[in-house]
Coordinates of C-alpha atoms in Angstrom, one line a residue:
Q28 CA -13.6 0.9 -10.6
G29 CA -10.9 0.9 -13.3
M30 CA -8.1 1.6 -10.8
Q31 CA -9.4 -1.2 -8.6
T32 CA -9.2 -3.7 -11.5
I33 CA -5.6 -2.5 -12.3
A34 CA -4.6 -2.9 -8.7
H35 CA -6.0 -6.4 -8.5
N36 CA -4.2 -7.4 -11.7
F37 CA -0.8 -5.9 -10.9
C38 CA -0.4 -6.0 -7.2
D39 CA 0.3 -9.0 -4.9
V40 CA -2.1 -7.6 -2.2
V41 CA -4.8 -5.1 -2.4
L42 CA -6.2 -3.6 0.8
R43 CA -9.0 -1.2 1.5
L44 CA -8.5 1.4 4.2
S45 CA -11.0 3.5 6.0
E46 CA -10.7 7.3 6.4
T47 CA -8.8 6.6 9.6
L48 CA -6.4 4.3 7.7
A49 CA -7.8 1.2 9.4
I50 CA -7.6 -1.9 7.2
R51 CA -11.0 -3.2 6.1
S52 CA -12.2 -6.6 4.7
V53 CA -9.0 -8.7 5.3
T54 CA -9.0 -12.0 3.5
R55 CA -7.2 -15.1 4.8
K56 CA -4.6 -14.7 2.0
Q57 CA -4.0 -11.0 2.9
A58 CA -3.6 -11.8 6.6
T59 CA -1.1 -14.6 5.8
L60 CA 0.9 -12.4 3.4
L61 CA 0.9 -9.5 5.8
G62 CA 2.0 -11.5 8.9
G63 CA -1.4 -12.0 10.5
V64 CA -2.8 -8.5 10.2
V65 CA -6.4 -8.3 11.1
E66 CA -9.3 -6.1 10.1
G67 CA -9.3 -2.8 11.9
S68 CA -5.5 -2.7 12.3
S69 CA -3.8 0.6 11.3
F70 CA -2.1 0.3 8.0
V71 CA 0.5 2.9 9.1
E72 CA 1.7 0.5 11.8
L73 CA 2.9 -1.8 9.0
L74 CA 5.3 0.8 7.7
A75 CA 8.8 0.0 9.0
T76 CA 10.0 3.4 10.2
H77 CA 8.8 6.9 11.2
E78 CA 10.3 8.2 8.0
E79 CA 8.2 5.8 5.9
Q80 CA 5.1 6.7 7.9
A81 CA 5.8 10.4 7.2
R82 CA 6.3 9.8 3.5
F83 CA 3.0 7.8 3.4
H84 CA 1.1 10.7 5.1
E85 CA 2.6 13.1 2.5
M86 CA 1.4 10.7 -0.2
L87 CA -2.1 10.7 1.3
T88 CA -2.2 14.5 1.2
H89 CA -1.0 14.5 -2.4
V90 CA -3.6 11.9 -3.5
G91 CA -6.4 13.7 -1.7
E92 CA -5.6 17.0 -3.2
A93 CA -4.7 15.9 -6.8
H94 CA -7.2 13.0 -7.1
I95 CA -4.5 11.1 -9.0
P96 CA -3.4 7.6 -8.0
T97 CA 0.2 7.6 -6.8
C98 CA 2.9 5.0 -6.3
M99 CA 6.0 4.9 -4.1
S100 CA 8.5 2.3 -2.9
T101 CA 8.5 1.7 0.9
T102 CA 9.4 -0.9 3.5
L103 CA 6.9 -2.8 5.6
K104 CA 7.5 -4.8 8.7
L105 CA 6.0 -8.2 8.6
R106 CA 6.4 -10.9 11.1
G107 CA 9.5 -9.4 12.5
K108 CA 11.1 -9.0 9.0
T109 CA 11.1 -6.2 6.5
A110 CA 9.7 -6.4 3.0
E111 CA 10.4 -3.9 0.2
V112 CA 7.2 -3.1 -1.7
L113 CA 5.9 -0.8 -4.3
L114 CA 2.8 0.8 -2.9
L115 CA -0.1 2.1 -5.1
L116 CA -2.5 4.5 -3.4
V117 CA -5.9 5.4 -4.8
D118 CA -8.4 7.8 -3.1
L119 CA -11.8 6.1 -3.5
G120 CA -13.5 9.2 -2.0
K121 CA -15.8 7.1 0.3
R122 CA -15.8 7.5 4.1
D123 CA -15.8 3.8 5.1
M124 CA -13.6 2.6 2.2
R125 CA -11.6 5.8 1.6
Y126 CA -8.4 4.4 0.1
L127 CA -7.3 1.5 -2.0
V128 CA -3.7 0.3 -1.3
G129 CA -2.0 -2.1 -3.7
L130 CA 1.3 -3.7 -2.6
S131 CA 3.7 -5.4 -5.0
L132 CA 6.5 -7.3 -3.2
A133 CA 9.8 -6.2 -4.6
N134 CA 12.5 -8.6 -3.3
E135 CA 13.4 -11.9 -1.7
K136 CA 13.3 -10.5 1.9
S137 CA 9.5 -10.6 1.6
P138 CA 8.4 -13.5 3.8
G139 CA 6.9 -16.6 2.2
I140 CA 6.8 -15.2 -1.4
S141 CA 9.2 -15.8 -4.2
A142 CA 10.0 -12.6 -6.1
P143 CA 12.9 -11.3 -8.2
E144 CA 16.1 -10.3 -6.5
G145 CA 16.5 -6.6 -5.8
P146 CA 14.0 -3.9 -6.4
I147 CA 11.8 -4.0 -9.5
M148 CA 11.9 -0.2 -9.6
A149 CA 13.3 2.4 -7.2
W150 CA 11.8 5.8 -6.7
D151 CA 13.3 8.4 -4.5
N152 CA 10.1 10.4 -4.5
V153 CA 6.4 9.8 -5.0
V154 CA 5.5 9.2 -8.6
P155 CA 2.0 10.2 -9.7
L156 CA 0.2 7.8 -12.1
L157 CA -1.7 9.7 -14.7
P158 CA -5.0 8.3 -15.8
G159 CA -4.9 6.9 -19.3

């Protein structure tokens, strides 16, 4: 519950994913920000490249094994444009709502949202977030 509160307070968009990485419970705001994504869509398809998809799958493995929320920078493809984001991943451990994904838009290329220029933070590798 605590990580969900943190995600909602610090991320622009918070999604819940099923065990198969399907997006669950999409709000109108989320659909608008993510270029019309609908419930049941695969989150992985939003990742801009095969390399980003592979990094995300590695992150899933890490989060599942370590049970530690993790964050990484990545690129999403939204409405034909790319958006640099910081992605927070939490394993909720439930079958229907397995993962919590928080997205913080990191630059002006993000469609329809005003954000600071350039990346807020840049990570070359996945960074684990240790519980406090």
